[in-house]
XYZ file of C-alpha atoms in Angstrom:
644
model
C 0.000 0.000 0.000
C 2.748 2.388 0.857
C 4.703 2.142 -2.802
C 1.198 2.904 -4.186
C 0.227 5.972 -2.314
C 3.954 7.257 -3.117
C 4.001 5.959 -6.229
C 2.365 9.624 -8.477
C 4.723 11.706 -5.551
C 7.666 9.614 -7.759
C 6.196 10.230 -10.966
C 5.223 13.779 -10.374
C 8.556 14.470 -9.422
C 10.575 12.618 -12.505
C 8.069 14.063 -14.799
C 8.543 17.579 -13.754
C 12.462 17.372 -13.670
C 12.531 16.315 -16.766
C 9.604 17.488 -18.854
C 11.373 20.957 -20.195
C 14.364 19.001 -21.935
C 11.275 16.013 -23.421
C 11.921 16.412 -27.497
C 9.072 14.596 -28.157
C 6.002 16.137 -26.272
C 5.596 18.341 -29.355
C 3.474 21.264 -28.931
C 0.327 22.373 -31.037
C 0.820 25.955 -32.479
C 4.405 26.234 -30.934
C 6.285 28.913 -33.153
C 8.757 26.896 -34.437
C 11.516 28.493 -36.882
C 12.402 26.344 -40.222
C 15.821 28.472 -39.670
C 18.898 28.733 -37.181
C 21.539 30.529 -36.296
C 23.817 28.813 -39.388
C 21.496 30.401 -41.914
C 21.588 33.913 -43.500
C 17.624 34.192 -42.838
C 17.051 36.576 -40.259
C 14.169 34.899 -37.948
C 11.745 37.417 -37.359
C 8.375 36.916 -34.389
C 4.808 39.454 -33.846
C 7.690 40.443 -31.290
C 9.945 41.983 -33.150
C 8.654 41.983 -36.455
C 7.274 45.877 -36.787
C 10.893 47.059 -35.082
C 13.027 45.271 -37.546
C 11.179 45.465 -40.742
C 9.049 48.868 -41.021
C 10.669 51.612 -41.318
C 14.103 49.640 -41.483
C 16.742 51.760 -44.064
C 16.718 48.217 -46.054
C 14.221 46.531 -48.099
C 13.177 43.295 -46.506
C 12.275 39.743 -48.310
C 9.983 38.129 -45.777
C 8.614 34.612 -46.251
C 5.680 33.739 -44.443
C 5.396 30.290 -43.745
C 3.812 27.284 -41.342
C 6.192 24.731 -39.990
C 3.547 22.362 -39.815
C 2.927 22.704 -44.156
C 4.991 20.247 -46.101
C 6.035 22.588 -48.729
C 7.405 25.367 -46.315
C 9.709 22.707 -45.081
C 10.875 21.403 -48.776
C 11.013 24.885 -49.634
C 13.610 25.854 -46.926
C 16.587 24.690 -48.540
C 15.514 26.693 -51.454
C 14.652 30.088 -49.352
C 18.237 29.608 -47.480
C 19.880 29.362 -50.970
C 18.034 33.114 -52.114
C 19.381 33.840 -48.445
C 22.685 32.786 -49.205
C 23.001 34.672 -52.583
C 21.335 37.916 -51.396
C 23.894 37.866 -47.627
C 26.240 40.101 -49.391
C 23.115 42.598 -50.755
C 22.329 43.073 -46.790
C 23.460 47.108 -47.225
C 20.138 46.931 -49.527
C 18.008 44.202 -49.171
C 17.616 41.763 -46.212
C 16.170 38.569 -46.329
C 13.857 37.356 -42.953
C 11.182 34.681 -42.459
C 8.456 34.518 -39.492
C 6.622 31.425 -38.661
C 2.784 32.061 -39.149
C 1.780 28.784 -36.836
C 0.186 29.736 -33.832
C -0.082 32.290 -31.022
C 0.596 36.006 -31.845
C 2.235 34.983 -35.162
C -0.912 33.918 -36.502
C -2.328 37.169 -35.467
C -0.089 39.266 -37.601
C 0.199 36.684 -40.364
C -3.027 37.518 -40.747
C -3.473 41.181 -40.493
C -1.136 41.111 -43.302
C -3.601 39.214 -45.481
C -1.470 36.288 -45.764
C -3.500 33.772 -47.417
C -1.303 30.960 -48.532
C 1.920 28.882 -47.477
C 4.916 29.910 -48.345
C 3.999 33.422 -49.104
C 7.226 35.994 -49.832
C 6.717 39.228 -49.794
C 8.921 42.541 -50.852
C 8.585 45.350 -47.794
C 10.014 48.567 -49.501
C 12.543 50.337 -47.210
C 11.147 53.083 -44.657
C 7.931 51.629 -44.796
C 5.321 51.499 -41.970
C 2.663 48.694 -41.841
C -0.364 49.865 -44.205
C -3.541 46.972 -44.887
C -4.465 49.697 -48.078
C -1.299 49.988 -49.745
C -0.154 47.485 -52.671
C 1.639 44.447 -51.913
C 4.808 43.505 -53.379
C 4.574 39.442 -53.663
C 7.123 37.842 -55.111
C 5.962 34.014 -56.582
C 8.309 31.181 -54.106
C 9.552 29.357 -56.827
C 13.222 28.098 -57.459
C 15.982 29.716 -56.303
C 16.924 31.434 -59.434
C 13.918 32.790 -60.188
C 13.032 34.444 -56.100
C 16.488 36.352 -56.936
C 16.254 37.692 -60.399
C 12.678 38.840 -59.636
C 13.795 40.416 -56.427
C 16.202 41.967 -58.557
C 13.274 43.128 -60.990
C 11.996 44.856 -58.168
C 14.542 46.587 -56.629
C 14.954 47.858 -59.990
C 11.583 49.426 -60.151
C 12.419 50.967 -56.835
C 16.025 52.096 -56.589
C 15.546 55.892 -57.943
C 14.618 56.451 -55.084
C 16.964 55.603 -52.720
C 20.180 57.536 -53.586
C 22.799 55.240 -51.698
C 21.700 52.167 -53.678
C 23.682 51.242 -56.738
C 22.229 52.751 -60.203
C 21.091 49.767 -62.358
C 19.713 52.387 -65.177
C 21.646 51.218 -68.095
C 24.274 52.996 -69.769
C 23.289 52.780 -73.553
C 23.572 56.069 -74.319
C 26.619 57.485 -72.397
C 29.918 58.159 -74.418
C 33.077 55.980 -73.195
C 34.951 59.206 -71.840
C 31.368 60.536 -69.636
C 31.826 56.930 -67.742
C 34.016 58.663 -64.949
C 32.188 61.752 -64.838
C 29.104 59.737 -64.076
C 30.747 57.779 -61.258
C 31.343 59.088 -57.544
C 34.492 60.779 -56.975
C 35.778 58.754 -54.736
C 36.174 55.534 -57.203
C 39.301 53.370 -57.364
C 37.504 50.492 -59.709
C 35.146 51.036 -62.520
C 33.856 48.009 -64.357
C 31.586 47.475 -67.394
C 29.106 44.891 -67.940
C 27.767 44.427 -71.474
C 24.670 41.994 -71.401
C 21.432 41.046 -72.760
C 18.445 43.204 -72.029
C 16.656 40.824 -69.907
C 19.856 39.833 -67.668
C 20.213 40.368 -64.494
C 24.056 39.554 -64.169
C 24.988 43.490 -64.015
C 22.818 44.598 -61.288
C 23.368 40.867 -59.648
C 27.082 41.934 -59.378
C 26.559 45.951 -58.438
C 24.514 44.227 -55.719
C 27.487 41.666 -54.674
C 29.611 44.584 -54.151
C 27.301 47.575 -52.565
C 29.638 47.189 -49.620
C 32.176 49.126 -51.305
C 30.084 51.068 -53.798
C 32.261 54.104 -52.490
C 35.701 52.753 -54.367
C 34.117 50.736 -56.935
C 31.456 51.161 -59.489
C 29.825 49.279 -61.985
C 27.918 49.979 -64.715
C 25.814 47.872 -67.167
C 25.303 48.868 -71.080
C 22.406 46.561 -72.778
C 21.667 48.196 -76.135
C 24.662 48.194 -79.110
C 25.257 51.710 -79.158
C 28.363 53.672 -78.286
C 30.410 51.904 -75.672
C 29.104 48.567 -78.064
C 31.169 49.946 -81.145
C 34.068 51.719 -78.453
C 35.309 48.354 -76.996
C 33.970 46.463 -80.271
C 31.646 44.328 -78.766
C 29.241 42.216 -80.893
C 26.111 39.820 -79.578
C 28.780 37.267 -79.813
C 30.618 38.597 -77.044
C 28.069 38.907 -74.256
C 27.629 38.758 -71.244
C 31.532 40.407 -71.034
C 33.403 42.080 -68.477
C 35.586 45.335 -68.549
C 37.585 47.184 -66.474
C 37.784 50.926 -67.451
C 41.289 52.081 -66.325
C 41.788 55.967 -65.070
C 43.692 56.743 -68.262
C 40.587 56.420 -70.177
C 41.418 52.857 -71.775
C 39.655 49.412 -71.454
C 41.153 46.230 -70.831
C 38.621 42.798 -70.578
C 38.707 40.839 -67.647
C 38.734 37.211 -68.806
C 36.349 35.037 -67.228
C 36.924 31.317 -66.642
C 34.212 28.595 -67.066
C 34.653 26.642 -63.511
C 32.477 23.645 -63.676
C 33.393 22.923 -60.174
C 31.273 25.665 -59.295
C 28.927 27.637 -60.303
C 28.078 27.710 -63.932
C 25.563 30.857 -63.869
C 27.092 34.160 -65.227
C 27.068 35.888 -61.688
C 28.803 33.695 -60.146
C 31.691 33.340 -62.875
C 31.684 37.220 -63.510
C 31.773 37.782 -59.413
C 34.859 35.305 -58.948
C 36.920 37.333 -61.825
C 35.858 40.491 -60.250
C 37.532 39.257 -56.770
C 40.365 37.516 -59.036
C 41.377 40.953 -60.172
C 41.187 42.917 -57.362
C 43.360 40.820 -55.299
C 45.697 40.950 -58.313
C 45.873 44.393 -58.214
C 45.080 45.924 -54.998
C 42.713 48.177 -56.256
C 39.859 48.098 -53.265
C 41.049 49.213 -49.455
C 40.533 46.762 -46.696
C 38.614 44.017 -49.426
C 37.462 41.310 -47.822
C 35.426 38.412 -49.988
C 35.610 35.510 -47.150
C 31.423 35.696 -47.128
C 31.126 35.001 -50.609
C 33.507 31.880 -50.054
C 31.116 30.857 -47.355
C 28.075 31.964 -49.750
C 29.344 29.678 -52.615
C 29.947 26.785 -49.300
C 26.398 26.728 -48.613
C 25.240 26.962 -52.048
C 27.266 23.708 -52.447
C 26.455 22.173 -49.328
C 22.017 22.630 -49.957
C 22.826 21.661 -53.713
C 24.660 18.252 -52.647
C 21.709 17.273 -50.283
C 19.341 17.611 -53.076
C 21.677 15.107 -54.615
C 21.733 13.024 -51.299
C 17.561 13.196 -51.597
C 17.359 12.237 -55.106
C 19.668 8.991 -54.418
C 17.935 7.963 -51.729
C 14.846 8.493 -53.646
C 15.532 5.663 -56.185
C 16.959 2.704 -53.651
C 14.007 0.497 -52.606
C 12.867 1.432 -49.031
C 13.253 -1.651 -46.540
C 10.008 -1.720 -44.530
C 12.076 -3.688 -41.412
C 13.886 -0.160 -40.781
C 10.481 1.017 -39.004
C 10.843 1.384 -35.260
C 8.042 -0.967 -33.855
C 7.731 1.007 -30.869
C 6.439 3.547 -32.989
C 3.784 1.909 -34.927
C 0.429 3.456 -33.831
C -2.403 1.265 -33.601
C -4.803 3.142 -32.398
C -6.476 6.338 -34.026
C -6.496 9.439 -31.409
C -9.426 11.429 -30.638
C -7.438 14.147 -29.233
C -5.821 14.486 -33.280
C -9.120 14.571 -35.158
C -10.813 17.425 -32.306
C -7.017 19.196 -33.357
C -7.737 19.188 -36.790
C -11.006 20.632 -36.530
C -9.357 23.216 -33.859
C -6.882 24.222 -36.469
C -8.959 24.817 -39.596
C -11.494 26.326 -37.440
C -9.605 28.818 -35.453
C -6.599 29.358 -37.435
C -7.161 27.956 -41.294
C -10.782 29.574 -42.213
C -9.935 32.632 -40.304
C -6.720 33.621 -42.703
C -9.484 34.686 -45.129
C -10.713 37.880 -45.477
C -13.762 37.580 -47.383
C -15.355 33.892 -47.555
C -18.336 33.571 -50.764
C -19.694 32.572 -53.435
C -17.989 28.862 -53.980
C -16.011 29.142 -51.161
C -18.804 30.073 -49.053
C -20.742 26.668 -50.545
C -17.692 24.585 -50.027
C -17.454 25.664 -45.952
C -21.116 24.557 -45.707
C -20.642 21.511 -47.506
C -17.869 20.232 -45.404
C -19.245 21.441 -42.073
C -22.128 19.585 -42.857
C -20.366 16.390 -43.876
C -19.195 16.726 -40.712
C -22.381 16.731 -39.172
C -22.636 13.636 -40.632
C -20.198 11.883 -40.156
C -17.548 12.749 -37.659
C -17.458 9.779 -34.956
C -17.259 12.808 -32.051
C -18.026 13.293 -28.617
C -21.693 14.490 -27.350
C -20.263 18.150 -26.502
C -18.549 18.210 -30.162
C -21.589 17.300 -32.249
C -23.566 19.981 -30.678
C -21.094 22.259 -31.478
C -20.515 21.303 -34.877
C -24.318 21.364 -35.508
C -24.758 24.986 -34.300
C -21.767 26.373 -36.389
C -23.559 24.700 -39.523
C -26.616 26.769 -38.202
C -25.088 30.149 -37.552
C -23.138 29.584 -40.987
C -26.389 28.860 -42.632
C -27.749 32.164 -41.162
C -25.051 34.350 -43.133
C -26.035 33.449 -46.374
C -24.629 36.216 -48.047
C -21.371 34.939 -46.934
C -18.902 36.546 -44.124
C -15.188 37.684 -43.407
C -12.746 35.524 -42.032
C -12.682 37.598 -38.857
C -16.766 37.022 -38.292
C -16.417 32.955 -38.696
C -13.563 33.284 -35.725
C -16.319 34.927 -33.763
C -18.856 32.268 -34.646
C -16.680 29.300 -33.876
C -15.257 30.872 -30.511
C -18.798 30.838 -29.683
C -19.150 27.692 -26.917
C -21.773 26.332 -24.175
C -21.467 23.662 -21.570
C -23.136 20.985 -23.547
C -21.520 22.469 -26.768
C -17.630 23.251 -27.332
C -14.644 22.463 -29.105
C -11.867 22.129 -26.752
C -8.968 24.282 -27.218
C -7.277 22.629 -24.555
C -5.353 19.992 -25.852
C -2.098 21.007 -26.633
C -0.203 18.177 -28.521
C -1.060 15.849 -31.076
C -1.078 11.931 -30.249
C -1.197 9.047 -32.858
C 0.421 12.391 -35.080
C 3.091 13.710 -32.740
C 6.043 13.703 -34.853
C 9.813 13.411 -33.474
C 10.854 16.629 -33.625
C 8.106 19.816 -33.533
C 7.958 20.267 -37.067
C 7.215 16.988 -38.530
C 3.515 15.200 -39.321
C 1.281 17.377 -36.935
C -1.961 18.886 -38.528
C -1.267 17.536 -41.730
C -1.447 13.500 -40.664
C -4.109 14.415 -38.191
C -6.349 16.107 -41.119
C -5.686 12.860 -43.155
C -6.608 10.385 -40.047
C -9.891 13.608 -40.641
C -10.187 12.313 -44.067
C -10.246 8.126 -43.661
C -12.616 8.415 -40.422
C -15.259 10.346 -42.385
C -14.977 7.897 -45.231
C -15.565 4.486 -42.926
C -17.825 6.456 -40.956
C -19.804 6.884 -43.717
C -19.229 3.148 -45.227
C -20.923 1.996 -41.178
C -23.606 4.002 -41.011
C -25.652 1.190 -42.569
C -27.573 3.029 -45.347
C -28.855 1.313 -48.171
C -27.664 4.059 -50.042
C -24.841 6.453 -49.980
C -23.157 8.680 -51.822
C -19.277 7.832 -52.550
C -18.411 10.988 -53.928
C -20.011 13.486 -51.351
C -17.342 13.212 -48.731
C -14.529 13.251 -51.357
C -16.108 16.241 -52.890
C -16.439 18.279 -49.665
C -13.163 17.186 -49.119
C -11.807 18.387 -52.434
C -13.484 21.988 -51.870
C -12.326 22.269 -48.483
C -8.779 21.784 -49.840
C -9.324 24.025 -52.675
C -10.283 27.036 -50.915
C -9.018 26.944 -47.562
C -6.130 24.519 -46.906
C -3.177 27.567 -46.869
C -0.460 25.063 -47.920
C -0.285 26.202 -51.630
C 1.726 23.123 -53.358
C -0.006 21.238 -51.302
C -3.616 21.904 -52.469
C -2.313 22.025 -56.204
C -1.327 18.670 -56.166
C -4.296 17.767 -54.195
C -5.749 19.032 -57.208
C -4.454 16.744 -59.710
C -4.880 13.808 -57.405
C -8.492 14.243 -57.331
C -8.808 15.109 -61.252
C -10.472 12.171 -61.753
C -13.145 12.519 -58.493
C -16.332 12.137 -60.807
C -14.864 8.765 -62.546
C -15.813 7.640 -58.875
C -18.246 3.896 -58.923
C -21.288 5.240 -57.093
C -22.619 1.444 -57.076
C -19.583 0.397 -54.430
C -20.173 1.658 -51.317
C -16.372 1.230 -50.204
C -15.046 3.470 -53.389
C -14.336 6.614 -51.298
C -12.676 4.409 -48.621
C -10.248 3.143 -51.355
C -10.009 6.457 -53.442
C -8.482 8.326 -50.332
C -6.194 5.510 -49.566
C -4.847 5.436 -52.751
C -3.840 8.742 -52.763
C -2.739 8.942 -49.669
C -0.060 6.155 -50.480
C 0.543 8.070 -53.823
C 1.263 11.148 -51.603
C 3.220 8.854 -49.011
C 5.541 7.570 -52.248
C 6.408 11.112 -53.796
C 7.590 12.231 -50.727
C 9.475 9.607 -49.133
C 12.677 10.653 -48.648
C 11.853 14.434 -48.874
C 12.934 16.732 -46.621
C 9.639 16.438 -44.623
C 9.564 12.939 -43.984
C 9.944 12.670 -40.230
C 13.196 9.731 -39.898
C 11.032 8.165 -37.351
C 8.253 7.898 -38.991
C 9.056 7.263 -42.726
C 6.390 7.407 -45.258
C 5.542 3.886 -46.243
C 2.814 2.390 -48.389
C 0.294 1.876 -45.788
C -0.996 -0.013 -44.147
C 2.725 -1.541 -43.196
C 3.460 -5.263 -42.381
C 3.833 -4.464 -38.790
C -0.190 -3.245 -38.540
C -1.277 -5.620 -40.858
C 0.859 -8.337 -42.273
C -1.719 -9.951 -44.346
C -2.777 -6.886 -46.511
C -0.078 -7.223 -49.046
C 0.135 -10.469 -51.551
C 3.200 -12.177 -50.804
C 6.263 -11.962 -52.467
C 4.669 -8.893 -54.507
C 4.206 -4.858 -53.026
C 0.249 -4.951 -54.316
C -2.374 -5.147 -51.711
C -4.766 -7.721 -51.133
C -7.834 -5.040 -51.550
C -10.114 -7.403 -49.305
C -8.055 -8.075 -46.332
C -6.757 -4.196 -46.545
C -10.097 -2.890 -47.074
C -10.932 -4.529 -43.858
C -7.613 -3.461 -42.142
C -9.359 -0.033 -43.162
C -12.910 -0.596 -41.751
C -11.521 -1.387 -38.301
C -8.306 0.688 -38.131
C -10.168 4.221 -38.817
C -13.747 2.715 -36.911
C -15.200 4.514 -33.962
C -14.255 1.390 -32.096
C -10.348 1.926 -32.646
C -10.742 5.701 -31.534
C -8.903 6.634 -28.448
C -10.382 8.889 -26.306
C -8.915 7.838 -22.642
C -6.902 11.236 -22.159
C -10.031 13.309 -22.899
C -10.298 13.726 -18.840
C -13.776 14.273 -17.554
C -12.558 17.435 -16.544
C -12.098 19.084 -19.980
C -15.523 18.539 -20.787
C -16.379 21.498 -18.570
C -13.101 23.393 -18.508
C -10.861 24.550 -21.183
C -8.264 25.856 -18.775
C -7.132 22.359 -18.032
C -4.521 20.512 -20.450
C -2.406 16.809 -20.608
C 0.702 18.033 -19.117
C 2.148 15.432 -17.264
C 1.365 16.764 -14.034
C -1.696 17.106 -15.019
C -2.309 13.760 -15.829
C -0.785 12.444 -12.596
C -3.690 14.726 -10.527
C -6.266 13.074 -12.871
C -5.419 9.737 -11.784
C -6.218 10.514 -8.529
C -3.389 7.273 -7.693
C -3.008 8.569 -3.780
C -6.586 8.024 -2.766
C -6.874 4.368 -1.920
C -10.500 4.435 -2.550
C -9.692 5.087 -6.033
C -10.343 3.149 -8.737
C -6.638 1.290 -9.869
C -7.839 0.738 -13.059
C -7.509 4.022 -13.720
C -3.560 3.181 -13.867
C -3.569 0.538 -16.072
C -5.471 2.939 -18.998
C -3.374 5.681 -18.761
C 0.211 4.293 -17.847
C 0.492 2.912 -21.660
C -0.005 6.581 -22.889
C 2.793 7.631 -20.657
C 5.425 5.095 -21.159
C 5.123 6.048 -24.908
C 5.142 9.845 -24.374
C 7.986 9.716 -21.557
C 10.246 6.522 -22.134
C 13.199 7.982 -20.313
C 11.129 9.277 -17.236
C 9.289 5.434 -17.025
C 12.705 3.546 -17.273
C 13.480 6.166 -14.411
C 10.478 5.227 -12.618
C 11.150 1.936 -12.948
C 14.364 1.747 -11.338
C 12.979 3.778 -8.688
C 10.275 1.133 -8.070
C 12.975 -1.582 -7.886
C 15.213 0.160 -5.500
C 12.252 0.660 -3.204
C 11.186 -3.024 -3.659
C 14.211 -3.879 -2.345
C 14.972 -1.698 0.080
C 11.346 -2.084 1.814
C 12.076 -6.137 1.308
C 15.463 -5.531 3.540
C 13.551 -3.406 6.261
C 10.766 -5.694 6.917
C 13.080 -8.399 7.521
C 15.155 -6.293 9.427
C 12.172 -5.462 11.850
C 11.137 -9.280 11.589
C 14.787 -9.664 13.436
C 13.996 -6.937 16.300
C 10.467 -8.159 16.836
C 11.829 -12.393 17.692
């Protein structure tokens, strides 16, 4: 009796030692940064966001982005790469990113109208925050293209800013003006002769704005004057002069380097630094950052490589860790999901109508339907389809975050849980919302498939689906190749009542195949074809990688039932209080392990829960409970000695 009344004192105190260093109790809406310390990105918060970018004497390239989309994370490597290649342009344009997912981020993600993930946008220097005034959005495509459109709009800006270089083009300036039109003070004046459309000129009067005071470059795009001068022909170009003070030009030969990069910037850039450290011509030049520039460059290009490779070897299904094979579907997940598009998706709208408007009351209403929830969460669910319903001219994104904040005793949405389950991912920014909106998906499907109608209809919860995704999932690559994977939605067989069961599942292992061995794919939890060997080892034909459609469709049925739902840390508690949460203290006062009265079954449902979520602090426990075994062994027979 004693070791079990002193038993949650133990655990309390393990737990609470060493929750704050626990990796894998991953938060929901923690404000996670994609970038460190190592990258050129500056990492900007709602906390310092207005102080660093508005009215900042540089321009700012700001990516808005959610650690839990897919896409943001892929496209990291590609943002730090525009990073890298824009560090030295810092004098002029920095480049910062701010994590939109949760807490006062999402706030001012979405007073800035930020609609979509990854979103960059172009902040013009000196500016203060203005919802009226015309956004500057540059598309967050490759590399390559991010940096010769932020070039094209610098450009368009640079007039007027008078210590920023001059990219006007010099097609109509004589060869002996080219000195008169440069500052006084310059040492080094260079001459880039280039194709209209190129960026390579203002590319390098960028690379070297640190020392636009000694050195100046000018670009020349039309065959004119300096053209015939230095007899250049379209043959010749890009080229590269260097205009000496006695009026004469000599070219500055530039080397093809396959070793590194093959773009004209970086070949013209190298011959630039070549040639000054051949002739001494700049004061105190130092080009050490564009050595580490060209390191990272190399470094994010030879992990694409890595990716690609491992992309084409066959993935061994043994290499999954059984001990983190989830075999049970978590309530707390699916009421996450609905937490997250509710409070934080719908909301990033400004105006939702017309089809989108349609769309929100088709999928609220499929959720009516069909979503396996809790008493409480049906009623609530039901009212927001009613108090959407009464807005039929539609409403702003701000008005639905009134509506769904709206809650009664007998009808809420919790906003208390605070990390996901069956989705928690190893590290904070892998699986998350996006596995727990899939679990969303397959649960309304079977749901649907055990209702026991005589007649459904297959394609209404893949349609609602479908226009949820298409207007309000804020993952932008994500819902265009959603897109495509549903192309073919009305090809659906309406006579088979297990055809939206399959059609999700088959494009959920499409999904799962492209992106195994992306960047996203948490290493713990890799993305297989599922269902995997370890859940259900008779699903796949043997000797083959096809399925066995009957025994998987029934793997299906059960795994995603209302039977296989787990709702045992929903505490009775929450259903009246929001304020309480699953922290591991928490937990331990729910048990209620010290009263002897108490129920001990109580232990046995919960303790499985936290030896998965705290494997270090149970093994602790553990030898805790031996040592006091043993040590309350030794005193009883010690008093058994006194007492004879």
């Amino acid at each position: 009796m004693y070791l079990l009344n002193v038993l949650p004192l133990i655990f309390f105190v393990i737990l609470n030692r060493s929750h704050p260093i626990s990796s894998i109790a991953v938060g929901v809406g923690e404000a996670i940064s994609l970038y460190n310390g190592t990258d050129k990105v500056a990492v900007l918060s709602s906390e310092n966001f207005s102080s660093t970018v508005y009215q900042s004497k540089t321009a700012w390239a700001v990516e808005f982005y959610a650690s839990w989309c897919g896409h943001c994370r892929t496209y990291a490597n590609t943002y730090r790469e525009v990073a890298a290649t824009a560090w030295p342009w810092r004098m002029i344009v920095r480049i910062g990113a701010i994590n939109c997912y949760g807490g006062a981020n999402l706030d001012l993600c979405r007073q800035h109208g930020v609609r979509g993930f990854p979103t960059i946008r172009l902040i013009r220097p000196e500016s203060v925050f203005d919802n009226s005034s015309k956004v500057i959005v540059i598309p967050a495509t490759d590399a390559i293209y991010v940096t010769r459109e932020l070039i094209r709009q610098l450009d368009n800006m640079h007039r007027r800013y008078k210590s920023w270089p001059d990219f006007t083009p010099a097609n109509r300036v004589i060869f002996e003006e080219l000195y008169a039109r440069a500052p006084r003070t310059t040492k080094l004046l260079l001459l880039v002769f280039e194709k209209r459309k190129d960026t390579t000129g203002r590319q390098l009067m960028l690379d070297f704005s640190n020392y636009r005071d000694q050195m100046t470059i000018f670009r020349t795009t039309t065959d004119g004057r300096l053209w015939r001068k230095l007899h250049v022909n379209n043959t010749d170009i890009p080229s590269l002069f260097v205009i000496l003070k006695n009026r004469t030009a000599q070219r500055i030969p530039v080397q093809q380097n396959k070793s590194l990069d093959a773009d004209n910037r970086g070949l013209f850039n190298r011959a630039i630094r070549l040639y000054i450290h051949q002739t001494n011509s700049i004061t105190n030049f130092n080009d050490q950052e564009f050595d580490a520039m060209d390191q990272i460059r190399k470094t994010l290009h030879k992990q694409r490589l890595t990716r690609q490779s491992a992309k084409n070897r066959e993935y061994i299904e043994a290499n999954i860790d059984r001990n983190t094979t989830r075999r049970k579907v978590n309530m707390i997940d699916l009421e996450l999901a609905l937490s997250h598009m509710f409070r934080q998706e719908i909301p990033q709208f400004k105006s939702i109508r017309g089809p989108a408007y349609d769309a929100l009351i088709q999928w609220i209403t499929i959720l009516t339907k069909y979503f396996p929830g809790r008493e409480p969460v049906m009623n609530y669910l039901e009212r927001l389809l009613s108090k959407v319903k009464e807005q039929s001219d539609g409403f702003s994104g701000s008005k639905f975050q009134e509506i769904v904040d709206v809650k009664t005793s007998d009808a809420y949405l919790p906003t208390n849980h605070n990390r996901y389950q069956h989705c928690a991912g190893s590290q904070p920014q892998y699986r998350g919302y996006p596995c727990a909106l899939w679990l969303l998906f397959h649960t309304l499907t079977v749901s649907q498939y055990q209702k026991e109608l005589r007649q459904i209809d297959v394609r209404e919860i893949p349609l609602a689906i479908k226009g949820y995704i298409k207007y309000f999932f804020t993952c932008r690559e994500c819902r265009k190749n959603f897109m495509k994977e549903t192309v073919n939605i009305a090809e659906l067989d309406t006579t088979n009542k297990q055809e939206a069961i399959l059609y999700l599942w088959k494009i959920h292992n499409h999904v799962n195949e492209r992106l195994h061995t992306d960047i996203t794919e948490d290493p713990k939890y890799p993305k297989v074809q599922f269902p995997s060997k370890f859940l259900c080892p008779t699903c796949k034909i043997i000797n083959t990688n096809e399925f066995d459609i009957s025994n998987t469709m029934d793997f299906l049925l059960h795994y995603y039932s209302e039977s296989n739902i787990d709702s045992t840390l929903i505490s009775k508690e929450s259903h009246h209080s929001d304020n309480s949460s699953n922290r591991p203290e928490d937990l331990i006062s729910k048990m209620e392990f010290i009263d002897e009265t108490a129920d001990r079954s109580v232990i046995i449902r919960y303790l499985p829960d936290i030896v998965q979520q705290y494997p270090l602090n149970a093994f602790l426990l553990f030898l805790i409970l031996v040592i006091g075994i043993s040590r309350y062994r030794h005193c009883k027979a010690k008093r058994r000695r006194y007492t004879l």
